[in-house]
Short mmCIF file of C-alpha atoms in Angstrom, two decimals:
data_model
loop_
_atom_site.label_atom_id
_atom_site.label_comp_id
_atom_site.label_asym_id
_atom_site.label_seq_id
_atom_site.Cartn_x
_atom_site.Cartn_y
_atom_site.Cartn_z
CA MET E 21 -71.83 6.99 62.88
CA VAL E 22 -74.14 4.89 60.83
CA GLU E 23 -74.44 1.29 62.62
CA VAL E 24 -74.56 -1.96 60.63
CA GLY E 25 -77.92 -3.82 59.69
CA ARG E 26 -79.84 -0.88 61.09
CA ARG E 27 -81.82 1.57 58.86
CA PRO E 28 -80.73 5.38 59.61
CA ARG E 29 -83.50 7.77 60.94
CA GLY E 30 -83.98 10.82 58.60
CA SER E 31 -83.95 11.20 55.10
CA TRP E 32 -82.09 9.40 52.48
CA SER E 33 -80.11 12.71 51.80
CA SER E 34 -79.10 12.99 55.39
CA PHE E 35 -77.89 9.26 55.37
CA ARG E 36 -75.89 9.69 52.25
CA GLY E 37 -74.24 12.50 53.76
CA GLN E 38 -73.23 10.59 57.11
CA ALA E 39 -72.30 7.58 54.56
CA ALA E 40 -70.14 9.79 52.54
CA ALA E 41 -68.02 10.94 55.72
CA TRP E 42 -67.74 7.37 56.82
CA LEU E 43 -66.69 5.83 53.65
CA GLY E 44 -65.14 8.76 51.82
CA PRO E 45 -66.39 10.56 48.65
CA PHE E 46 -68.65 8.81 46.00
CA PRO E 47 -66.91 7.77 42.63
CA PRO E 48 -68.07 9.39 39.67
CA MET E 49 -71.28 7.96 37.92
CA ASN E 50 -69.88 8.22 34.71
CA HIS E 51 -66.29 7.18 34.61
CA GLN E 52 -65.63 6.32 30.89
CA PRO E 53 -62.59 6.87 28.72
CA GLU E 54 -62.94 10.41 26.69
CA GLN E 55 -63.31 8.59 23.29
CA LEU E 56 -66.20 6.66 24.77
CA HIS E 57 -68.34 9.94 25.57
CA GLY E 58 -70.10 9.85 21.99
CA ALA E 59 -71.45 6.24 23.03
CA VAL E 60 -74.74 7.55 24.49
CA PHE E 61 -77.15 5.32 22.54
CA SER E 62 -75.90 2.08 24.15
CA ARG E 63 -77.03 3.11 27.89
CA PRO E 64 -80.43 2.02 29.29
CA ARG E 65 -83.28 4.21 28.12
CA THR E 66 -86.45 4.75 29.99
CA THR E 67 -89.61 3.67 28.54
CA GLY E 68 -93.27 3.75 29.75
CA ARG E 69 -92.77 -0.07 30.46
CA GLY E 70 -89.62 0.35 32.38
CA MET E 71 -85.78 0.02 31.21
CA ALA E 72 -85.05 -0.95 27.73
CA MET E 73 -81.69 -1.23 26.34
CA ILE E 74 -81.10 0.15 23.05
CA VAL E 75 -77.83 -1.54 21.67
CA GLN E 76 -75.64 0.34 19.39
CA ASN E 77 -75.27 -1.07 15.87
CA TYR E 78 -72.19 -0.64 14.18
CA VAL E 79 -72.46 -0.32 10.12
CA GLY E 80 -69.24 -0.28 8.57
CA CYS E 81 -69.20 1.49 5.09
CA ASP E 82 -66.02 1.48 2.80
CA ILE E 83 -66.18 4.42 0.28
CA SER E 84 -65.13 4.83 -3.45
CA LYS E 85 -66.27 7.43 -6.14
CA ALA E 86 -68.17 4.66 -7.52
CA ARG E 87 -69.86 2.84 -4.89
CA LEU E 88 -70.37 2.25 -1.29
CA ASP E 89 -69.72 -1.24 0.39
CA LEU E 90 -71.67 -1.75 3.47
CA PHE E 91 -71.46 -4.21 6.85
CA ASP E 92 -73.86 -4.44 9.20
CA GLU E 93 -72.95 -5.65 12.37
CA ALA E 94 -76.38 -6.97 13.94
CA SER E 95 -77.58 -8.90 10.66
CA GLY E 96 -73.73 -9.72 9.41
CA ARG E 97 -75.19 -8.49 6.07
CA TYR E 98 -72.90 -7.12 2.94
CA GLN E 99 -74.30 -4.64 0.84
CA ARG E 100 -73.27 -2.96 -2.14
CA ILE E 101 -74.78 0.23 -3.57
CA PRO E 102 -74.08 3.12 -6.07
CA ASN E 103 -72.58 6.35 -4.71
CA GLN E 104 -75.60 8.12 -5.77
CA ALA E 105 -77.99 10.31 -4.05
CA GLU E 106 -80.97 7.84 -4.91
CA ALA E 107 -79.32 4.71 -3.71
CA ILE E 108 -77.92 6.19 -0.63
CA GLU E 109 -81.20 7.88 0.59
CA ALA E 110 -83.06 4.24 0.04
CA TYR E 111 -80.15 2.58 2.07
CA VAL E 112 -80.22 5.10 4.90
CA ALA E 113 -84.41 5.06 5.11
CA GLY E 114 -83.80 1.38 6.19
CA LEU E 115 -81.56 2.47 9.11
CA CYS E 116 -82.91 3.39 12.63
CA ALA E 117 -81.83 6.50 14.36
CA GLY E 118 -80.63 5.98 17.44
CA ARG E 119 -79.56 2.40 17.11
CA ASP E 120 -77.65 2.30 14.00
CA PHE E 121 -74.21 4.23 13.82
CA VAL E 122 -72.09 4.67 10.63
CA VAL E 123 -68.15 4.48 10.51
CA MET E 124 -66.42 5.28 7.58
CA GLU E 125 -62.93 6.73 6.77
CA ALA E 126 -62.57 10.14 5.70
CA THR E 127 -62.44 10.14 1.85
CA GLY E 128 -62.95 13.78 0.60
CA VAL E 129 -65.64 14.67 -1.50
CA TYR E 130 -66.72 10.80 -1.94
CA ASP E 131 -68.21 10.61 1.39
CA ARG E 132 -70.56 13.85 1.24
CA LEU E 133 -73.61 12.37 -0.28
CA LEU E 134 -73.60 9.75 2.48
CA ARG E 135 -73.07 12.21 5.32
CA HIS E 136 -75.75 14.33 4.07
CA ALA E 137 -78.27 11.45 3.97
CA LEU E 138 -77.34 10.08 7.26
CA GLY E 139 -77.63 13.96 8.86
CA LYS E 140 -81.04 14.49 7.17
CA ALA E 141 -82.15 11.10 8.56
CA GLY E 142 -80.49 11.74 12.14
CA ILE E 143 -78.54 8.61 11.85
CA ALA E 144 -75.27 9.23 13.82
CA PHE E 145 -71.94 9.00 11.88
CA SER E 146 -68.00 9.33 12.47
CA ARG E 147 -65.34 9.49 10.01
CA HIS E 148 -61.68 8.54 10.69
CA ASN E 149 -58.33 8.94 9.33
CA PRO E 150 -57.52 5.96 7.05
CA ALA E 151 -54.00 5.74 8.71
CA HIS E 152 -55.36 4.88 12.06
CA THR E 153 -58.10 2.32 10.72
CA HIS E 154 -55.50 0.63 8.65
CA HIS E 155 -53.36 0.39 11.83
CA TYR E 156 -56.20 -1.15 13.52
CA ALA E 157 -56.76 -3.81 10.59
CA LYS E 158 -53.06 -5.06 10.99
CA SER E 159 -53.22 -5.26 14.81
CA ALA E 160 -56.57 -7.42 14.09
CA THR E 161 -54.84 -9.48 11.97
CA GLN E 162 -56.63 -8.72 8.57
CA ARG E 163 -54.15 -9.36 6.02
CA ALA E 164 -56.20 -9.24 3.00
CA LYS E 165 -57.90 -5.64 1.89
CA THR E 166 -61.13 -6.07 0.15
CA ASP E 167 -63.89 -3.39 0.03
CA ARG E 168 -65.97 -5.91 1.86
CA LEU E 169 -63.43 -6.79 4.69
CA ASP E 170 -62.48 -2.97 5.01
CA ALA E 171 -66.58 -2.42 5.82
CA ARG E 172 -66.52 -5.58 8.25
CA MET E 173 -63.22 -3.93 9.70
CA LEU E 174 -64.82 -0.19 10.40
CA SER E 175 -67.61 -1.87 11.88
CA SER E 176 -65.47 -3.69 14.38
CA TYR E 177 -63.36 -0.49 14.49
CA GLY E 178 -66.61 1.23 15.87
CA ARG E 179 -67.64 -1.39 18.43
CA ARG E 180 -63.99 -1.12 19.73
CA TYR E 181 -63.86 2.71 20.15
CA GLN E 182 -67.17 3.58 20.25
CA PRO E 183 -66.55 7.01 18.45
CA ALA E 184 -68.43 10.12 19.37
CA ALA E 185 -70.58 11.08 16.40
CA GLU E 186 -69.90 13.80 14.01
CA PRO E 187 -72.31 16.80 13.94
CA ALA E 188 -74.87 16.52 11.06
CA PRO E 189 -73.26 18.44 7.62
CA CYS E 190 -74.53 22.11 7.13
CA GLU E 191 -74.90 22.91 3.58
CA LYS E 192 -74.07 26.71 4.22
CA GLY E 193 -70.66 25.77 5.87
CA GLU E 194 -69.89 23.18 3.34
CA ARG E 195 -70.34 25.73 0.30
CA LEU E 196 -68.55 28.30 2.25
CA GLN E 197 -65.51 25.81 2.38
CA SER E 198 -65.70 25.02 -1.12
CA LEU E 199 -65.72 28.89 -2.17
CA ALA E 200 -62.77 29.23 0.11
CA ARG E 201 -60.88 26.54 -1.40
CA HIS E 202 -61.49 27.65 -4.86
CA ARG E 203 -60.04 30.85 -3.95
CA ASP E 204 -57.15 29.32 -2.40
CA HIS E 205 -56.64 27.50 -5.62
CA LEU E 206 -56.70 30.66 -7.83
CA VAL E 207 -54.51 32.70 -5.54
CA GLU E 208 -51.97 29.70 -5.90
CA ILE E 209 -52.36 29.88 -9.87
CA ARG E 210 -51.74 33.48 -9.68
CA ALA E 211 -48.45 33.31 -7.41
CA GLY E 212 -47.42 30.95 -10.14
CA LEU E 213 -48.05 33.44 -12.86
CA LYS E 214 -46.50 36.23 -11.01
CA ARG E 215 -43.10 33.85 -10.72
CA HIS E 216 -43.25 33.36 -14.41
CA LEU E 217 -43.66 37.02 -15.07
CA SER E 218 -40.68 38.02 -13.06
CA GLU E 219 -38.73 35.61 -15.24
CA ALA E 220 -40.08 36.63 -18.67
CA PHE E 221 -38.29 38.76 -20.86
CA ASP E 222 -40.30 38.73 -24.14
CA GLU E 223 -42.68 41.60 -24.49
CA ASP E 224 -45.39 39.32 -25.57
CA VAL E 225 -45.29 36.96 -22.82
CA ILE E 226 -45.02 39.85 -20.55
CA THR E 227 -48.08 41.42 -21.73
CA GLU E 228 -50.31 37.98 -21.82
CA THR E 229 -49.19 36.96 -18.61
CA GLU E 230 -49.86 40.67 -16.88
CA ARG E 231 -53.47 40.42 -18.51
CA LEU E 232 -53.84 36.70 -16.98
CA ILE E 233 -52.43 37.86 -13.73
CA ALA E 234 -55.27 40.88 -13.80
CA ASP E 235 -58.06 38.40 -14.78
CA PHE E 236 -57.22 36.32 -11.72
CA ASP E 237 -57.15 39.52 -9.71
CA THR E 238 -60.67 40.04 -10.61
CA ARG E 239 -61.89 36.42 -10.23
CA ILE E 240 -60.41 36.20 -6.44
CA ASP E 241 -61.66 39.80 -5.55
CA ALA E 242 -65.35 38.38 -6.80
CA LEU E 243 -64.94 35.16 -4.86
CA GLU E 244 -63.72 36.86 -1.67
CA SER E 245 -67.06 39.16 -1.76
CA ARG E 246 -69.35 36.16 -2.25
CA ILE E 247 -67.49 34.68 0.85
CA ALA E 248 -67.91 37.71 3.11
CA ARG E 249 -71.93 38.15 1.81
CA ALA E 250 -72.50 34.38 2.62
#
């Protein structure tokens, strides 16, 4: 039994064992919901001068084919830049790895340049289903929809949910995905030609369709070989 007000004899680990028996099991040191697991940069970081708190700054980014609209939570600043490699790289150069976290909606190929620039610079980012972010905007009573407001909403979404960062994009992996999608597209076209052939009765149409199918067979085989070698 540990007496209140008296320092126990022996090591701290020995006392902790006694206290555990007295008080019951200690609670886990990191008891966070699963969706907060990725928010590691907002924890205290030990430096040579003691404990320093690095506060996560969420940058919301609304993406379209032609441009990016960005809202920086820390500065309250809006910025619009072209969705082009040079402009994106210049913007990303002003971000700070370990502090800034970019939140965007998944937009297919339109977010590719931004993701690669962020990954190269070591800036954390996450992409989200637009249906989820739009639901959040409604719950936050955002009625109007503009690119600037969407960028601010995405910054707020990041602050609210503190999402985990995505892995940096892999050029090889994305190339394989692109080849696989192209192969699937050709297979779909070939299937349509085969359906067309099954309904054809004119000899010229049959001959031409068979030639097209053979051409697609060759192209699909070549793509599958490239995918296998990659």
